[in-house]
Structure formats: structure tokens, C-alpha cells
PDB file of C-alpha atoms in Angstrom:
ATOM      1  CA  MET K  14      23.758 -10.015  11.539  1.00  0.00           C
ATOM      2  CA  THR K  15      21.291 -12.291   8.999  1.00  0.00           C
ATOM      3  CA  LYS K  16      17.976 -10.959  11.022  1.00  0.00           C
ATOM      4  CA  ILE K  17      18.606  -7.798  10.614  1.00  0.00           C
ATOM      5  CA  ILE K  18      19.462  -7.925   7.212  1.00  0.00           C
ATOM      6  CA  TYR K  19      16.349 -10.218   6.783  1.00  0.00           C
ATOM      7  CA  TYR K  20      14.009  -7.226   7.989  1.00  0.00           C
ATOM      8  CA  ILE K  21      15.703  -4.426   6.183  1.00  0.00           C
ATOM      9  CA  LYS K  22      14.864  -6.668   3.102  1.00  0.00           C
ATOM     10  CA  ILE K  23      11.049  -6.824   4.218  1.00  0.00           C
ATOM     11  CA  ILE K  24      11.407  -2.875   4.917  1.00  0.00           C
ATOM     12  CA  LEU K  25      12.695  -2.694   1.199  1.00  0.00           C
ATOM     13  CA  PHE K  26       9.968  -5.004  -0.132  1.00  0.00           C
ATOM     14  CA  ILE K  27       7.386  -2.807   1.286  1.00  0.00           C
ATOM     15  CA  ILE K  28       8.648   0.705  -0.272  1.00  0.00           C
ATOM     16  CA  TYR K  29       9.674  -1.788  -3.303  1.00  0.00           C
ATOM     17  CA  LEU K  30       6.153  -2.598  -4.026  1.00  0.00           C
ATOM     18  CA  VAL K  31       5.228   1.304  -3.876  1.00  0.00           C
ATOM     19  CA  CYS K  32       7.697   2.130  -5.989  1.00  0.00           C
ATOM     20  CA  MET K  33       6.603  -0.694  -8.811  1.00  0.00           C
ATOM     21  CA  PHE K  34       3.187   1.134  -8.197  1.00  0.00           C
ATOM     22  CA  LEU K  35       4.570   4.408  -9.065  1.00  0.00           C
ATOM     23  CA  LEU K  36       6.643   3.017 -12.212  1.00  0.00           C
ATOM     24  CA  ILE K  37       3.408   1.420 -13.804  1.00  0.00           C
ATOM     25  CA  ASP K  38       3.023   4.250 -16.104  1.00  0.00           C
ATOM     26  CA  LYS K  39       6.585   3.934 -17.233  1.00  0.00           C
ATOM     27  CA  VAL K  40       6.604   0.252 -17.649  1.00  0.00           C
ATOM     28  CA  LEU K  41       3.941   0.443 -19.968  1.00  0.00           C
ATOM     29  CA  THR K  42       5.691   2.887 -22.480  1.00  0.00           C
ATOM     30  CA  ILE K  43       8.586  -0.217 -22.818  1.00  0.00           C
ATOM     31  CA  ASN K  44       5.927  -2.064 -24.668  1.00  0.00           C
ATOM     32  CA  ILE K  45       7.051  -5.953 -24.643  1.00  0.00           C
ATOM     33  CA  LEU K  46       9.259  -5.489 -22.295  1.00  0.00           C
ATOM     34  CA  GLY K  47       7.562  -3.677 -19.747  1.00  0.00           C
ATOM     35  CA  THR K  48       5.026  -6.039 -20.018  1.00  0.00           C
ATOM     36  CA  ILE K  49       7.279  -8.798 -19.128  1.00  0.00           C
ATOM     37  CA  HIS K  50       8.352  -6.746 -16.171  1.00  0.00           C
ATOM     38  CA  PHE K  51       5.225  -6.129 -15.202  1.00  0.00           C
ATOM     39  CA  ILE K  52       4.190 -10.191 -14.848  1.00  0.00           C
ATOM     40  CA  LEU K  53       7.480 -11.069 -13.594  1.00  0.00           C
ATOM     41  CA  SER K  54       7.190  -8.558 -10.912  1.00  0.00           C
ATOM     42  CA  ILE K  55       4.041  -9.630  -9.831  1.00  0.00           C
ATOM     43  CA  ILE K  56       5.293 -13.280  -9.719  1.00  0.00           C
ATOM     44  CA  TYR K  57       8.289 -12.448  -7.912  1.00  0.00           C
ATOM     45  CA  SER K  58       6.116 -10.062  -5.321  1.00  0.00           C
ATOM     46  CA  ILE K  59       3.643 -13.166  -4.693  1.00  0.00           C
ATOM     47  CA  LEU K  60       6.747 -15.706  -3.960  1.00  0.00           C
ATOM     48  CA  VAL K  61       8.567 -12.891  -1.605  1.00  0.00           C
ATOM     49  CA  ILE K  62       5.427 -12.334   0.005  1.00  0.00           C
ATOM     50  CA  LEU K  63       4.794 -16.168   0.411  1.00  0.00           C
ATOM     51  CA  SER K  64       8.247 -16.784   1.457  1.00  0.00           C
ATOM     52  CA  ILE K  65       7.734 -14.279   3.985  1.00  0.00           C
ATOM     53  CA  LEU K  66       4.481 -15.403   5.669  1.00  0.00           C
ATOM     54  CA  SER K  67       5.737 -19.247   5.799  1.00  0.00           C
ATOM     55  CA  LYS K  68       8.813 -17.785   7.853  1.00  0.00           C
ATOM     56  CA  LYS K  69      11.256 -20.541   7.132  1.00  0.00           C
ATOM     57  CA  GLU K  70      14.438 -20.285   8.463  1.00  0.00           C
ATOM     58  CA  ILE K  71      16.556 -20.779   4.765  1.00  0.00           C
ATOM     59  CA  PHE K  72      14.832 -17.459   3.924  1.00  0.00           C
ATOM     60  CA  ILE K  73      16.150 -15.642   6.931  1.00  0.00           C
ATOM     61  CA  ASN K  74      19.668 -17.059   7.231  1.00  0.00           C
ATOM     62  CA  THR K  75      20.474 -17.138   3.527  1.00  0.00           C
ATOM     63  CA  LEU K  76      22.600 -13.653   3.533  1.00  0.00           C
ATOM     64  CA  SER K  77      22.974 -13.885  -0.190  1.00  0.00           C
ATOM     65  CA  TYR K  78      19.409 -14.205  -1.251  1.00  0.00           C
ATOM     66  CA  ASN K  79      18.730 -11.440   0.881  1.00  0.00           C
ATOM     67  CA  MET K  80      21.344  -9.400  -0.215  1.00  0.00           C
ATOM     68  CA  LEU K  81      20.319  -9.942  -4.015  1.00  0.00           C
ATOM     69  CA  ASN K  82      16.929  -9.038  -2.941  1.00  0.00           C
ATOM     70  CA  ILE K  83      18.309  -5.857  -1.507  1.00  0.00           C
ATOM     71  CA  GLY K  84      20.280  -5.106  -4.612  1.00  0.00           C
ATOM     72  CA  LEU K  85      16.987  -5.565  -6.222  1.00  0.00           C
ATOM     73  CA  TYR K  86      14.957  -3.128  -4.508  1.00  0.00           C
ATOM     74  CA  ILE K  87      18.246  -0.358  -4.736  1.00  0.00           C
ATOM     75  CA  TYR K  88      18.218  -0.618  -8.226  1.00  0.00           C
ATOM     76  CA  THR K  89      14.257  -0.172  -8.418  1.00  0.00           C
ATOM     77  CA  PHE K  90      14.522   3.078  -6.053  1.00  0.00           C
ATOM     78  CA  VAL K  91      17.532   4.387  -8.023  1.00  0.00           C
ATOM     79  CA  MET K  92      15.016   4.137 -11.577  1.00  0.00           C
ATOM     80  CA  SER K  93      12.034   5.428  -9.557  1.00  0.00           C
ATOM     81  CA  TYR K  94      14.114   8.309  -8.306  1.00  0.00           C
ATOM     82  CA  MET K  95      15.342   8.930 -11.588  1.00  0.00           C
ATOM     83  CA  ALA K  96      12.111   8.734 -13.301  1.00  0.00           C
ATOM     84  CA  PHE K  97      10.220  11.188 -10.680  1.00  0.00           C
ATOM     85  CA  ILE K  98      12.387  13.404  -8.770  1.00  0.00           C
ATOM     86  CA  SER K  99      15.382  14.271 -11.679  1.00  0.00           C
ATOM     87  CA  THR K 100      14.317  17.288 -13.596  1.00  0.00           C
ATOM     88  CA  LYS K 101      16.294  16.077 -16.671  1.00  0.00           C
ATOM     89  CA  LEU K 102      13.711  15.771 -19.042  1.00  0.00           C
ATOM     90  CA  ASP K 103      16.027  13.638 -21.854  1.00  0.00           C
ATOM     91  CA  ILE K 104      16.063  10.977 -18.954  1.00  0.00           C
ATOM     92  CA  ILE K 105      12.830  10.630 -18.382  1.00  0.00           C
ATOM     93  CA  ASN K 106      11.334  10.657 -21.484  1.00  0.00           C
ATOM     94  CA  ASN K 107      13.903   8.243 -22.768  1.00  0.00           C
ATOM     95  CA  LYS K 108      12.694   5.031 -24.084  1.00  0.00           C
ATOM     96  CA  ILE K 109      16.072   3.919 -24.172  1.00  0.00           C
ATOM     97  CA  TYR K 110      17.143   4.275 -20.689  1.00  0.00           C
ATOM     98  CA  TYR K 111      14.253   2.521 -19.395  1.00  0.00           C
ATOM     99  CA  ARG K 112      14.923  -0.568 -21.916  1.00  0.00           C
ATOM    100  CA  ASN K 113      18.002  -0.993 -20.996  1.00  0.00           C
ATOM    101  CA  ASN K 114      17.128  -0.687 -17.096  1.00  0.00           C
ATOM    102  CA  PHE K 115      13.729  -3.474 -17.543  1.00  0.00           C
ATOM    103  CA  ILE K 116      16.192  -5.794 -19.452  1.00  0.00           C
ATOM    104  CA  LEU K 117      18.552  -5.530 -16.262  1.00  0.00           C
ATOM    105  CA  LEU K 118      15.828  -5.753 -13.846  1.00  0.00           C
ATOM    106  CA  ILE K 119      14.380  -8.389 -16.092  1.00  0.00           C
ATOM    107  CA  PHE K 120      17.491 -10.410 -15.359  1.00  0.00           C
ATOM    108  CA  MET K 121      17.341  -9.754 -11.620  1.00  0.00           C
ATOM    109  CA  LEU K 122      13.701 -10.607 -11.256  1.00  0.00           C
ATOM    110  CA  VAL K 123      14.096 -13.898 -13.140  1.00  0.00           C
ATOM    111  CA  LEU K 124      17.206 -14.776 -10.899  1.00  0.00           C
ATOM    112  CA  ASN K 125      15.390 -13.878  -7.291  1.00  0.00           C
ATOM    113  CA  ILE K 126      12.804 -16.293  -8.881  1.00  0.00           C
ATOM    114  CA  PHE K 127      14.597 -18.747  -9.122  1.00  0.00           C
ATOM    115  CA  ALA K 128      16.596 -18.410  -6.154  1.00  0.00           C
ATOM    116  CA  THR K 129      13.130 -18.223  -4.199  1.00  0.00           C
ATOM    117  CA  LEU K 130      11.913 -21.352  -5.899  1.00  0.00           C
ATOM    118  CA  TYR K 131      15.388 -23.161  -5.175  1.00  0.00           C
ATOM    119  CA  LEU K 132      15.592 -21.674  -1.511  1.00  0.00           C
ATOM    120  CA  ASN K 133      11.808 -23.281  -1.023  1.00  0.00           C
ATOM    121  CA  LYS K 134      13.039 -26.611  -2.544  1.00  0.00           C
ATOM    122  CA  GLU K 135      15.708 -27.226  -0.413  1.00  0.00           C
ATOM    123  CA  GLU K 136      13.708 -26.655   2.545  1.00  0.00           C
ATOM    124  CA  ARG K 137      11.408 -28.945   2.088  1.00  0.00           C
ATOM    125  CA  LYS K 138      14.691 -31.836   1.434  1.00  0.00           C
ATOM    126  CA  LYS K 139      15.447 -30.569   5.320  1.00  0.00           C
TER     127      LYS K 139
END
């Protein structure tokens, strides 16, 4: 079961990268929060790619870590959906909407970065 969730995480990570690429213009309209989010997304993506390439068992078998990542991806997908599919112009062009969501995404990214670094440290102890 944990391997299935791990592979789902990998598939969703690829889609996440595409969504982040599509959201670049929205990210840059939020000024400093957008820049922070973009930098954290790059750091997070590098860490996830390194964790996937390392093939360490702790990243595969830790269900809470994989579910936290999946939650981040789904949240990003919903934001992408609202930005590009929705015809509600008041949401698409509303900076407050994006500011609040990017604050939540920044918090989630920081948690994921620390979780990745912690799990990597735990794997080294074994």
C-alpha cells in the first residue's frame, strides 16, 4: 500500500511541476510572497527529485510524508484549476485570493522541506 501511494506521489509530482510552470505569471503578481513561494518551490522540487533518485526506503515507506506531499500537490492543482479553468473573473484577477493561498502554500512547502531533510537525516542514522 505504501509503495502505491509513493508511486502516486511521483506521478502527482510531475503534474505539480507542470502546474507550477503554468502558475509562474500568477506567482509573480503577488510580489514578495510570490518570489518566496517560487524560491521555496524550486528548493522543494530539487529535494524531492533527489529523494526520488536516492531510492531510500524511508521516503518510500513513510506514509505521512507521502500524504503530506500529495496534499500539497492537490492544493496546487485546485489553485491552477481556479486560475485557468474557472470563468469567474473576480477570482482569477483577485490578488488577495492568490496572496492568501500562496501564504498557505509557503507554509506547506516549508513543512515539506523540513520533513524531507528530517527523513534524509534519519535514513543516514540507520
